[in-house]
């Protein structure tokens, strides 16, 4: 069994941004040399998410609208009594989930035709990180 | 370390359907011969989910109602400008999550007494697939 | 490849409770002797969740309020026709997700500075269990 660990850094220019990281993950998979196993892709911050869905701008707008409907930015959250203004970003992270596992078969991601991996930034304009850990053989 | 990979195909007769796949996963676990490890169960489509919960028809109706309340079918989603009509299914997939990991101990799923694994179809009436990858020893 | 399996038991005094289990997981990681790999932390009940977020009481209150807004306790769920009163807890479990994977690097959790692991009890006042399975080398 082997493992291979890398980190991706982000510094989104906007507060919320949805970034397709599939090709970067492909490069990490190649570098790992692992043919059979799993890749964990996990946000290291509590105001970001990682999800698998469509690379289509309309659905990205729909996801953002759904999250804003449930946990709007600017609401008077209890969390803001600490001086923070990002309570919505924590809640969005919980809803979207902060990690996915990608199956690896024959040296490639074993994904469906439309599955793309997104980093969902909910509190940008600062440096943030995602861990990628590949495990297999 | 060994891996074992299989696929389950679905062709739901309705748009939305919740299918208990626990016994099929049990068969795959037996076929894998793996005694200690984890099984990844992951939808290969972006309009489906996989979750662990109760095999009780009432709660399945409640889950469906909750998802319809948040992301109703037939709403005018941005995604529909592409000609699609399944924006709700993408959003439901995000909310439910598209994958679970089942722990394996002594050759069996190490689950609680009421935990059953469901494939949640949100845009059926077409052939769709779930990947199952077992990893362990 | 090695695995190490433990269980944590809970008996929350309230119906809903959010319990920081990070230091207990740290102890399990030490006991496992695993340096590189992943730890699965997964609720064994269908009315509980496991998530990674902030150890800040305000945001915990915000998470609870969001879940109550979407799936309130006391609503007349279909599930209650079985005699149960915990339909909300099932739905909250679906929304929060019942499991996380923690990456392990150099014998420690490879988490961001604010990431803490929580057991989210949605139907307490009874004994409930979480499985922890470490896999790696």
mmCIF file of C-alpha atoms in Angstrom:
data_model
loop_
_atom_site.group_PDB
_atom_site.id
_atom_site.type_symbol
_atom_site.label_atom_id
_atom_site.label_comp_id
_atom_site.label_asym_id
_atom_site.label_seq_id
_atom_site.Cartn_x
_atom_site.Cartn_y
_atom_site.Cartn_z
ATOM 1 C CA UNK A 1 0.000 0.000 0.000
ATOM 2 C CA UNK A 2 1.262 3.462 -0.847
ATOM 3 C CA UNK A 3 0.073 6.962 -0.050
ATOM 4 C CA UNK A 4 0.748 10.231 -1.817
ATOM 5 C CA UNK A 5 -0.144 13.614 -0.295
ATOM 6 C CA UNK A 6 -0.368 17.027 -1.927
ATOM 7 C CA UNK A 7 -2.026 20.348 -1.178
ATOM 8 C CA UNK A 8 -3.776 22.816 -3.452
ATOM 9 C CA UNK A 9 -3.796 26.490 -2.491
ATOM 10 C CA UNK A 10 -6.532 28.933 -3.425
ATOM 11 C CA UNK A 11 -6.925 32.676 -3.114
ATOM 12 C CA UNK A 12 -10.314 33.460 -4.632
ATOM 13 C CA UNK A 13 -10.848 37.049 -5.719
ATOM 14 C CA UNK A 14 -14.517 36.939 -4.736
ATOM 15 C CA UNK A 15 -16.231 35.980 -1.513
ATOM 16 C CA UNK A 16 -17.898 32.995 -3.187
ATOM 17 C CA UNK A 17 -16.367 31.100 -6.079
ATOM 18 C CA UNK A 18 -16.747 27.636 -7.578
ATOM 19 C CA UNK A 19 -13.492 26.331 -9.055
ATOM 20 C CA UNK A 20 -13.195 23.213 -11.215
ATOM 21 C CA UNK A 21 -10.131 21.353 -9.906
ATOM 22 C CA UNK A 22 -10.542 18.117 -11.898
ATOM 23 C CA UNK A 23 -7.512 18.609 -14.151
ATOM 24 C CA UNK A 24 -5.286 19.543 -11.211
ATOM 25 C CA UNK A 25 -6.394 16.356 -9.464
ATOM 26 C CA UNK A 26 -5.610 14.412 -12.638
ATOM 27 C CA UNK A 27 -2.048 15.706 -12.493
ATOM 28 C CA UNK A 28 -1.744 14.695 -8.839
ATOM 29 C CA UNK A 29 -3.043 11.232 -9.657
ATOM 30 C CA UNK A 30 -0.409 10.864 -12.393
ATOM 31 C CA UNK A 31 2.337 12.053 -10.021
ATOM 32 C CA UNK A 32 1.214 9.532 -7.394
ATOM 33 C CA UNK A 33 1.746 6.551 -9.674
ATOM 34 C CA UNK A 34 -1.168 4.817 -7.963
ATOM 35 C CA UNK A 35 -3.258 2.551 -10.189
ATOM 36 C CA UNK A 36 -5.906 1.150 -7.869
ATOM 37 C CA UNK A 37 -7.337 2.887 -4.841
ATOM 38 C CA UNK A 38 -8.968 6.091 -3.686
ATOM 39 C CA UNK A 39 -8.174 9.803 -3.592
ATOM 40 C CA UNK A 40 -9.480 11.892 -0.696
ATOM 41 C CA UNK A 41 -10.034 15.557 -1.613
ATOM 42 C CA UNK A 42 -10.799 17.508 1.546
ATOM 43 C CA UNK A 43 -11.032 21.221 2.333
ATOM 44 C CA UNK A 44 -8.792 22.239 5.247
ATOM 45 C CA UNK A 45 -11.026 25.197 6.137
ATOM 46 C CA UNK A 46 -14.461 25.304 7.711
ATOM 47 C CA UNK A 47 -15.834 27.858 5.282
ATOM 48 C CA UNK A 48 -15.319 25.902 2.050
ATOM 49 C CA UNK A 49 -16.672 22.770 0.418
ATOM 50 C CA UNK A 50 -15.689 20.140 -2.126
ATOM 51 C CA UNK A 51 -18.308 18.512 -4.324
ATOM 52 C CA UNK A 52 -18.772 16.533 -7.533
ATOM 53 C CA UNK A 53 -21.213 17.890 -10.101
ATOM 54 C CA UNK A 54 -21.621 19.458 -13.523
ATOM 55 C CA UNK A 55 -19.219 21.916 -15.204
ATOM 56 C CA UNK A 56 -22.124 24.081 -16.367
ATOM 57 C CA UNK A 57 -22.403 27.718 -15.320
ATOM 58 C CA UNK A 58 -26.193 27.611 -14.937
ATOM 59 C CA UNK A 59 -26.198 24.831 -12.371
ATOM 60 C CA UNK A 60 -23.367 26.525 -10.486
ATOM 61 C CA UNK A 61 -25.578 29.611 -10.227
ATOM 62 C CA UNK A 62 -28.458 27.404 -9.064
ATOM 63 C CA UNK A 63 -26.298 25.779 -6.369
ATOM 64 C CA UNK A 64 -25.211 29.210 -5.169
ATOM 65 C CA UNK A 65 -28.816 30.450 -5.075
ATOM 66 C CA UNK A 66 -29.988 27.393 -3.114
ATOM 67 C CA UNK A 67 -27.225 27.871 -0.553
ATOM 68 C CA UNK A 68 -27.981 31.587 -0.269
ATOM 69 C CA UNK A 69 -31.678 30.822 0.243
ATOM 70 C CA UNK A 70 -30.907 28.452 3.124
ATOM 71 C CA UNK A 71 -27.956 30.301 4.675
ATOM 72 C CA UNK A 72 -27.832 33.874 3.359
ATOM 73 C CA UNK A 73 -24.763 36.080 3.647
ATOM 74 C CA UNK A 74 -25.357 39.104 5.880
ATOM 75 C CA UNK A 75 -27.844 37.490 8.259
ATOM 76 C CA UNK A 76 -27.299 38.199 11.951
ATOM 77 C CA UNK A 77 -25.756 34.852 12.931
ATOM 78 C CA UNK A 78 -24.788 34.022 16.528
ATOM 79 C CA UNK A 79 -21.285 33.368 15.186
ATOM 80 C CA UNK A 80 -20.931 37.078 14.374
ATOM 81 C CA UNK A 81 -20.786 37.979 18.064
ATOM 82 C CA UNK A 82 -17.149 36.819 17.817
ATOM 83 C CA UNK A 83 -16.482 39.618 15.322
ATOM 84 C CA UNK A 84 -16.683 37.335 12.280
ATOM 85 C CA UNK A 85 -18.998 37.975 9.323
ATOM 86 C CA UNK A 86 -18.832 34.526 7.708
ATOM 87 C CA UNK A 87 -21.497 32.511 9.542
ATOM 88 C CA UNK A 88 -23.170 31.778 6.197
ATOM 89 C CA UNK A 89 -19.939 30.234 4.889
ATOM 90 C CA UNK A 90 -19.785 27.735 7.783
ATOM 91 C CA UNK A 91 -23.380 26.681 7.135
ATOM 92 C CA UNK A 92 -22.829 26.369 3.383
ATOM 93 C CA UNK A 93 -19.792 24.165 4.094
ATOM 94 C CA UNK A 94 -21.930 21.858 6.250
ATOM 95 C CA UNK A 95 -24.616 21.590 3.538
ATOM 96 C CA UNK A 96 -22.275 20.929 0.606
ATOM 97 C CA UNK A 97 -19.887 18.747 2.649
ATOM 98 C CA UNK A 98 -16.171 19.477 2.727
ATOM 99 C CA UNK A 99 -14.799 16.352 1.080
ATOM 100 C CA UNK A 100 -15.192 13.704 -1.583
ATOM 101 C CA UNK A 101 -13.511 10.391 -2.356
ATOM 102 C CA UNK A 102 -12.589 9.675 -5.973
ATOM 103 C CA UNK A 103 -12.255 6.015 -6.994
ATOM 104 C CA UNK A 104 -9.153 5.123 -9.027
ATOM 105 C CA UNK A 105 -9.196 2.207 -11.484
ATOM 106 C CA UNK A 106 -6.406 1.383 -13.948
ATOM 107 C CA UNK A 107 -4.574 4.584 -13.134
ATOM 108 C CA UNK A 108 -7.514 6.905 -13.881
ATOM 109 C CA UNK A 109 -10.464 8.398 -12.009
ATOM 110 C CA UNK A 110 -13.407 6.038 -12.301
ATOM 111 C CA UNK A 111 -16.021 8.782 -12.689
ATOM 112 C CA UNK A 112 -19.153 9.149 -14.788
ATOM 113 C CA UNK A 113 -19.065 11.235 -17.988
ATOM 114 C CA UNK A 114 -20.310 14.452 -16.367
ATOM 115 C CA UNK A 115 -18.648 14.239 -12.974
ATOM 116 C CA UNK A 116 -16.297 17.135 -12.299
ATOM 117 C CA UNK A 117 -14.735 18.010 -8.949
ATOM 118 C CA UNK A 118 -15.287 21.514 -7.568
ATOM 119 C CA UNK A 119 -13.697 23.497 -4.798
ATOM 120 C CA UNK A 120 -16.472 25.701 -3.385
ATOM 121 C CA UNK A 121 -15.108 28.838 -1.759
ATOM 122 C CA UNK A 122 -17.623 30.461 0.589
ATOM 123 C CA UNK A 123 -15.342 33.012 2.268
ATOM 124 C CA UNK A 124 -12.631 33.978 -0.180
ATOM 125 C CA UNK A 125 -10.075 36.731 -0.559
ATOM 126 C CA UNK A 126 -7.588 34.886 1.637
ATOM 127 C CA UNK A 127 -5.230 31.934 1.143
ATOM 128 C CA UNK A 128 -6.929 28.599 1.727
ATOM 129 C CA UNK A 129 -5.936 25.004 1.255
ATOM 130 C CA UNK A 130 -7.254 21.593 0.188
ATOM 131 C CA UNK A 131 -5.511 18.329 1.067
ATOM 132 C CA UNK A 132 -5.329 15.527 -1.475
ATOM 133 C CA UNK A 133 -4.344 12.099 -0.203
ATOM 134 C CA UNK A 134 -4.127 9.161 -2.579
ATOM 135 C CA UNK A 135 -4.102 5.658 -1.100
ATOM 136 C CA UNK A 136 -3.697 2.420 -3.001
ATOM 137 C CA UNK A 137 -1.237 0.471 -5.110
ATOM 138 C CA UNK B 1 -3.782 -4.525 0.225
ATOM 139 C CA UNK B 2 -6.427 -5.603 -2.275
ATOM 140 C CA UNK B 3 -9.131 -3.794 -4.184
ATOM 141 C CA UNK B 4 -12.308 -5.111 -5.771
ATOM 142 C CA UNK B 5 -14.448 -3.015 -8.133
ATOM 143 C CA UNK B 6 -17.989 -3.581 -9.344
ATOM 144 C CA UNK B 7 -20.784 -1.484 -10.821
ATOM 145 C CA UNK B 8 -24.514 -1.521 -10.208
ATOM 146 C CA UNK B 9 -26.844 -0.396 -12.998
ATOM 147 C CA UNK B 10 -30.233 1.193 -12.442
ATOM 148 C CA UNK B 11 -33.086 2.131 -14.733
ATOM 149 C CA UNK B 12 -35.739 3.567 -12.451
ATOM 150 C CA UNK B 13 -39.266 3.620 -13.855
ATOM 151 C CA UNK B 14 -40.066 6.913 -12.106
ATOM 152 C CA UNK B 15 -38.293 10.245 -12.083
ATOM 153 C CA UNK B 16 -37.513 9.907 -8.376
ATOM 154 C CA UNK B 17 -36.989 6.588 -6.659
ATOM 155 C CA UNK B 18 -35.262 5.400 -3.502
ATOM 156 C CA UNK B 19 -33.792 1.913 -3.867
ATOM 157 C CA UNK B 20 -32.411 -0.175 -0.992
ATOM 158 C CA UNK B 21 -29.148 -1.672 -2.295
ATOM 159 C CA UNK B 22 -27.853 -3.142 0.983
ATOM 160 C CA UNK B 23 -28.254 -6.799 0.005
ATOM 161 C CA UNK B 24 -26.611 -6.234 -3.386
ATOM 162 C CA UNK B 25 -23.672 -4.609 -1.588
ATOM 163 C CA UNK B 26 -23.529 -7.595 0.762
ATOM 164 C CA UNK B 27 -23.103 -9.876 -2.243
ATOM 165 C CA UNK B 28 -20.321 -7.677 -3.611
ATOM 166 C CA UNK B 29 -18.573 -7.735 -0.240
ATOM 167 C CA UNK B 30 -18.717 -11.539 -0.213
ATOM 168 C CA UNK B 31 -17.363 -11.699 -3.768
ATOM 169 C CA UNK B 32 -14.480 -9.386 -2.831
ATOM 170 C CA UNK B 33 -13.190 -11.701 -0.122
ATOM 171 C CA UNK B 34 -12.069 -8.636 1.847
ATOM 172 C CA UNK B 35 -12.302 -8.983 5.641
ATOM 173 C CA UNK B 36 -11.005 -5.658 6.933
ATOM 174 C CA UNK B 37 -11.308 -2.343 5.174
ATOM 175 C CA UNK B 38 -13.772 0.005 3.550
ATOM 176 C CA UNK B 39 -16.272 -0.049 0.688
ATOM 177 C CA UNK B 40 -16.863 3.127 -1.309
ATOM 178 C CA UNK B 41 -20.367 3.327 -2.836
ATOM 179 C CA UNK B 42 -20.505 6.297 -5.187
ATOM 180 C CA UNK B 43 -23.029 7.465 -7.787
ATOM 181 C CA UNK B 44 -21.454 8.013 -11.221
ATOM 182 C CA UNK B 45 -24.100 10.579 -12.189
ATOM 183 C CA UNK B 46 -24.651 14.115 -10.997
ATOM 184 C CA UNK B 47 -28.406 13.702 -10.583
ATOM 185 C CA UNK B 48 -28.383 10.854 -8.058
ATOM 186 C CA UNK B 49 -27.346 10.313 -4.458
ATOM 187 C CA UNK B 50 -26.287 7.528 -2.115
ATOM 188 C CA UNK B 51 -27.172 7.683 1.570
ATOM 189 C CA UNK B 52 -27.495 5.540 4.695
ATOM 190 C CA UNK B 53 -30.795 5.647 6.573
ATOM 191 C CA UNK B 54 -33.929 3.746 7.520
ATOM 192 C CA UNK B 55 -35.788 1.180 5.379
ATOM 193 C CA UNK B 56 -39.142 2.716 6.332
ATOM 194 C CA UNK B 57 -41.488 4.061 3.673
ATOM 195 C CA UNK B 58 -42.643 7.008 5.807
ATOM 196 C CA UNK B 59 -39.189 8.458 6.284
ATOM 197 C CA UNK B 60 -38.435 7.962 2.588
ATOM 198 C CA UNK B 61 -41.506 10.081 1.821
ATOM 199 C CA UNK B 62 -40.295 12.664 4.350
ATOM 200 C CA UNK B 63 -36.823 12.807 2.752
ATOM 201 C CA UNK B 64 -38.415 13.279 -0.656
ATOM 202 C CA UNK B 65 -40.683 16.049 0.649
ATOM 203 C CA UNK B 66 -37.772 17.865 2.299
ATOM 204 C CA UNK B 67 -35.752 17.745 -0.921
ATOM 205 C CA UNK B 68 -38.742 18.940 -2.964
ATOM 206 C CA UNK B 69 -39.279 21.829 -0.533
ATOM 207 C CA UNK B 70 -35.669 22.989 -0.933
ATOM 208 C CA UNK B 71 -35.170 22.185 -4.629
ATOM 209 C CA UNK B 72 -38.550 21.615 -6.293
ATOM 210 C CA UNK B 73 -38.917 19.905 -9.653
ATOM 211 C CA UNK B 74 -40.287 22.239 -12.323
ATOM 212 C CA UNK B 75 -38.776 25.467 -11.020
ATOM 213 C CA UNK B 76 -37.188 27.728 -13.613
ATOM 214 C CA UNK B 77 -33.520 26.900 -12.911
ATOM 215 C CA UNK B 78 -30.661 28.608 -14.750
ATOM 216 C CA UNK B 79 -29.526 25.120 -15.752
ATOM 217 C CA UNK B 80 -32.652 24.745 -17.898
ATOM 218 C CA UNK B 81 -31.382 27.315 -20.401
ATOM 219 C CA UNK B 82 -29.248 24.427 -21.704
ATOM 220 C CA UNK B 83 -32.439 22.548 -22.641
ATOM 221 C CA UNK B 84 -32.341 20.283 -19.550
ATOM 222 C CA UNK B 85 -35.245 19.964 -17.105
ATOM 223 C CA UNK B 86 -33.375 18.305 -14.229
ATOM 224 C CA UNK B 87 -31.895 21.236 -12.281
ATOM 225 C CA UNK B 88 -33.693 20.015 -9.172
ATOM 226 C CA UNK B 89 -31.970 16.632 -9.451
ATOM 227 C CA UNK B 90 -28.507 18.232 -9.409
ATOM 228 C CA UNK B 91 -29.387 20.206 -6.283
ATOM 229 C CA UNK B 92 -30.891 17.177 -4.543
ATOM 230 C CA UNK B 93 -27.691 15.250 -5.307
ATOM 231 C CA UNK B 94 -25.609 17.988 -3.648
ATOM 232 C CA UNK B 95 -27.828 17.983 -0.536
ATOM 233 C CA UNK B 96 -27.953 14.205 -0.046
ATOM 234 C CA UNK B 97 -24.321 13.662 -1.109
ATOM 235 C CA UNK B 98 -23.428 11.171 -3.811
ATOM 236 C CA UNK B 99 -21.374 8.676 -1.842
ATOM 237 C CA UNK B 100 -20.878 6.786 1.400
ATOM 238 C CA UNK B 101 -18.106 4.657 2.871
ATOM 239 C CA UNK B 102 -19.099 1.402 4.577
ATOM 240 C CA UNK B 103 -16.690 0.032 7.194
ATOM 241 C CA UNK B 104 -15.888 -3.695 6.918
ATOM 242 C CA UNK B 105 -14.937 -5.719 10.013
ATOM 243 C CA UNK B 106 -14.524 -9.497 10.108
ATOM 244 C CA UNK B 107 -15.865 -9.846 6.580
ATOM 245 C CA UNK B 108 -19.153 -8.009 7.252
ATOM 246 C CA UNK B 109 -20.435 -4.439 7.125
ATOM 247 C CA UNK B 110 -19.884 -2.835 10.514
ATOM 248 C CA UNK B 111 -23.176 -0.926 10.529
ATOM 249 C CA UNK B 112 -25.737 -0.116 13.200
ATOM 250 C CA UNK B 113 -28.960 -2.141 13.419
ATOM 251 C CA UNK B 114 -31.075 0.252 11.332
ATOM 252 C CA UNK B 115 -28.515 1.406 8.782
ATOM 253 C CA UNK B 116 -29.491 0.545 5.228
ATOM 254 C CA UNK B 117 -27.845 1.874 2.070
ATOM 255 C CA UNK B 118 -30.017 3.636 -0.502
ATOM 256 C CA UNK B 119 -29.490 4.681 -4.080
ATOM 257 C CA UNK B 120 -31.496 7.879 -4.526
ATOM 258 C CA UNK B 121 -32.538 8.419 -8.118
ATOM 259 C CA UNK B 122 -33.503 12.040 -8.824
ATOM 260 C CA UNK B 123 -33.729 11.885 -12.629
ATOM 261 C CA UNK B 124 -34.705 8.368 -13.627
ATOM 262 C CA UNK B 125 -36.052 6.609 -16.685
ATOM 263 C CA UNK B 126 -32.549 6.159 -18.094
ATOM 264 C CA UNK B 127 -29.664 3.778 -17.393
ATOM 265 C CA UNK B 128 -27.439 4.994 -14.578
ATOM 266 C CA UNK B 129 -24.569 3.533 -12.651
ATOM 267 C CA UNK B 130 -23.006 3.325 -9.191
ATOM 268 C CA UNK B 131 -19.385 2.301 -8.601
ATOM 269 C CA UNK B 132 -18.486 0.073 -5.664
ATOM 270 C CA UNK B 133 -14.820 -0.148 -4.720
ATOM 271 C CA UNK B 134 -13.712 -2.307 -1.816
ATOM 272 C CA UNK B 135 -10.252 -1.713 -0.372
ATOM 273 C CA UNK B 136 -8.618 -3.705 2.389
ATOM 274 C CA UNK B 137 -7.288 -7.132 3.224
ATOM 275 C CA UNK C 1 -1.649 -2.197 5.219
ATOM 276 C CA UNK C 2 -3.124 -2.217 8.717
ATOM 277 C CA UNK C 3 -6.530 -1.397 10.139
ATOM 278 C CA UNK C 4 -7.538 -0.412 13.642
ATOM 279 C CA UNK C 5 -11.184 -0.281 14.765
ATOM 280 C CA UNK C 6 -12.712 1.316 17.837
ATOM 281 C CA UNK C 7 -16.143 2.524 18.910
ATOM 282 C CA UNK C 8 -17.205 5.592 20.839
ATOM 283 C CA UNK C 9 -20.401 5.440 22.904
ATOM 284 C CA UNK C 10 -22.616 8.428 23.646
ATOM 285 C CA UNK C 11 -25.597 8.969 25.881
ATOM 286 C CA UNK C 12 -26.538 12.607 25.419
ATOM 287 C CA UNK C 13 -28.628 14.137 28.196
ATOM 288 C CA UNK C 14 -30.549 16.318 25.729
ATOM 289 C CA UNK C 15 -32.424 15.479 22.560
ATOM 290 C CA UNK C 16 -29.940 17.459 20.443
ATOM 291 C CA UNK C 17 -26.317 17.886 21.380
ATOM 292 C CA UNK C 18 -23.098 18.716 19.512
ATOM 293 C CA UNK C 19 -20.069 16.992 21.045
ATOM 294 C CA UNK C 20 -16.455 17.765 20.104
ATOM 295 C CA UNK C 21 -14.743 14.369 19.758
ATOM 296 C CA UNK C 22 -11.428 15.548 18.288
ATOM 297 C CA UNK C 23 -9.286 14.719 21.309
ATOM 298 C CA UNK C 24 -10.859 11.255 21.665
ATOM 299 C CA UNK C 25 -10.049 10.624 18.000
ATOM 300 C CA UNK C 26 -6.486 11.802 18.634
ATOM 301 C CA UNK C 27 -6.136 9.137 21.316
ATOM 302 C CA UNK C 28 -7.477 6.470 18.952
ATOM 303 C CA UNK C 29 -5.028 7.573 16.274
ATOM 304 C CA UNK C 30 -2.134 7.232 18.752
ATOM 305 C CA UNK C 31 -3.347 3.793 19.823
ATOM 306 C CA UNK C 32 -3.564 2.682 16.175
ATOM 307 C CA UNK C 33 0.118 3.340 15.519
ATOM 308 C CA UNK C 34 -0.776 4.289 11.941
ATOM 309 C CA UNK C 35 1.360 7.040 10.402
ATOM 310 C CA UNK C 36 -0.021 7.421 6.900
ATOM 311 C CA UNK C 37 -3.598 6.815 5.854
ATOM 312 C CA UNK C 38 -7.183 7.725 6.650
ATOM 313 C CA UNK C 39 -9.560 7.502 9.591
ATOM 314 C CA UNK C 40 -13.253 6.916 8.932
ATOM 315 C CA UNK C 41 -15.527 8.361 11.643
ATOM 316 C CA UNK C 42 -19.076 7.178 11.023
ATOM 317 C CA UNK C 43 -22.279 7.307 13.083
ATOM 318 C CA UNK C 44 -23.882 3.875 13.499
ATOM 319 C CA UNK C 45 -27.361 5.375 13.940
ATOM 320 C CA UNK C 46 -29.667 7.015 11.454
ATOM 321 C CA UNK C 47 -30.553 9.919 13.728
ATOM 322 C CA UNK C 48 -27.057 11.317 14.252
ATOM 323 C CA UNK C 49 -24.371 13.027 12.202
ATOM 324 C CA UNK C 50 -20.615 13.559 12.145
ATOM 325 C CA UNK C 51 -19.153 16.756 10.754
ATOM 326 C CA UNK C 52 -16.019 18.905 10.730
ATOM 327 C CA UNK C 53 -16.370 22.559 11.686
ATOM 328 C CA UNK C 54 -15.607 25.222 14.264
ATOM 329 C CA UNK C 55 -15.453 24.737 18.066
ATOM 330 C CA UNK C 56 -17.401 27.967 18.611
ATOM 331 C CA UNK C 57 -20.700 27.948 20.471
ATOM 332 C CA UNK C 58 -22.299 30.604 18.248
ATOM 333 C CA UNK C 59 -21.853 28.653 15.035
ATOM 334 C CA UNK C 60 -23.098 25.488 16.748
ATOM 335 C CA UNK C 61 -26.284 27.393 17.605
ATOM 336 C CA UNK C 62 -26.480 28.597 13.991
ATOM 337 C CA UNK C 63 -26.119 25.047 12.654
ATOM 338 C CA UNK C 64 -28.854 23.856 15.000
ATOM 339 C CA UNK C 65 -31.155 26.715 13.942
ATOM 340 C CA UNK C 66 -30.596 26.014 10.242
ATOM 341 C CA UNK C 67 -31.420 22.326 10.729
ATOM 342 C CA UNK C 68 -34.510 23.176 12.771
ATOM 343 C CA UNK C 69 -35.661 25.593 10.052
ATOM 344 C CA UNK C 70 -35.404 22.893 7.383
ATOM 345 C CA UNK C 71 -36.531 19.873 9.426
ATOM 346 C CA UNK C 72 -38.231 21.040 12.627
ATOM 347 C CA UNK C 73 -38.806 18.779 15.607
ATOM 348 C CA UNK C 74 -42.505 18.178 16.272
ATOM 349 C CA UNK C 75 -43.723 18.384 12.681
ATOM 350 C CA UNK C 76 -46.207 15.724 11.626
ATOM 351 C CA UNK C 77 -43.816 13.534 9.607
ATOM 352 C CA UNK C 78 -44.994 10.415 7.752
ATOM 353 C CA UNK C 79 -42.412 8.503 9.780
ATOM 354 C CA UNK C 80 -44.425 9.193 12.941
ATOM 355 C CA UNK C 81 -47.215 6.861 11.803
ATOM 356 C CA UNK C 82 -44.861 4.097 13.003
ATOM 357 C CA UNK C 83 -45.125 5.486 16.538
ATOM 358 C CA UNK C 84 -41.766 7.290 16.381
ATOM 359 C CA UNK C 85 -41.332 11.012 17.097
ATOM 360 C CA UNK C 86 -37.862 11.485 15.588
ATOM 361 C CA UNK C 87 -38.531 12.135 11.892
ATOM 362 C CA UNK C 88 -36.662 15.420 12.180
ATOM 363 C CA UNK C 89 -33.559 13.592 13.437
ATOM 364 C CA UNK C 90 -33.463 11.351 10.350
ATOM 365 C CA UNK C 91 -33.675 14.385 8.068
ATOM 366 C CA UNK C 92 -31.017 16.297 10.009
ATOM 367 C CA UNK C 93 -28.731 13.255 9.709
ATOM 368 C CA UNK C 94 -29.187 13.255 5.918
ATOM 369 C CA UNK C 95 -28.391 16.995 5.691
ATOM 370 C CA UNK C 96 -25.283 16.981 7.897
ATOM 371 C CA UNK C 97 -24.052 13.584 6.616
ATOM 372 C CA UNK C 98 -23.217 10.788 9.019
ATOM 373 C CA UNK C 99 -19.493 10.408 8.376
ATOM 374 C CA UNK C 100 -16.174 12.071 7.655
ATOM 375 C CA UNK C 101 -12.734 10.870 6.623
ATOM 376 C CA UNK C 102 -9.727 12.373 8.415
ATOM 377 C CA UNK C 103 -6.406 12.313 6.549
ATOM 378 C CA UNK C 104 -3.384 11.114 8.561
ATOM 379 C CA UNK C 105 0.128 12.351 7.729
ATOM 380 C CA UNK C 106 3.243 11.666 9.821
ATOM 381 C CA UNK C 107 1.168 10.144 12.597
ATOM 382 C CA UNK C 108 -1.137 13.147 13.059
ATOM 383 C CA UNK C 109 -4.428 14.394 11.628
ATOM 384 C CA UNK C 110 -3.703 16.546 8.600
ATOM 385 C CA UNK C 111 -6.407 19.114 9.348
ATOM 386 C CA UNK C 112 -6.608 22.891 9.025
ATOM 387 C CA UNK C 113 -6.156 25.080 12.102
ATOM 388 C CA UNK C 114 -9.877 25.411 12.872
ATOM 389 C CA UNK C 115 -11.111 21.973 11.907
ATOM 390 C CA UNK C 116 -12.677 20.092 14.816
ATOM 391 C CA UNK C 117 -14.706 16.890 14.556
ATOM 392 C CA UNK C 118 -18.208 16.858 16.010
ATOM 393 C CA UNK C 119 -20.662 14.130 16.841
ATOM 394 C CA UNK C 120 -24.111 15.627 16.229
ATOM 395 C CA UNK C 121 -26.792 13.922 18.301
ATOM 396 C CA UNK C 122 -30.283 14.565 16.942
ATOM 397 C CA UNK C 123 -32.236 12.059 19.057
ATOM 398 C CA UNK C 124 -30.416 11.614 22.350
ATOM 399 C CA UNK C 125 -31.183 10.277 25.787
ATOM 400 C CA UNK C 126 -30.238 6.752 24.711
ATOM 401 C CA UNK C 127 -26.963 4.890 24.135
ATOM 402 C CA UNK C 128 -25.585 5.414 20.646
ATOM 403 C CA UNK C 129 -22.384 4.541 18.906
ATOM 404 C CA UNK C 130 -19.825 5.812 16.377
ATOM 405 C CA UNK C 131 -17.364 3.536 14.579
ATOM 406 C CA UNK C 132 -13.798 4.667 13.986
ATOM 407 C CA UNK C 133 -11.746 2.705 11.492
ATOM 408 C CA UNK C 134 -8.164 3.680 10.740
ATOM 409 C CA UNK C 135 -6.556 2.300 7.603
ATOM 410 C CA UNK C 136 -2.968 2.811 6.498
ATOM 411 C CA UNK C 137 0.581 2.018 7.472
#
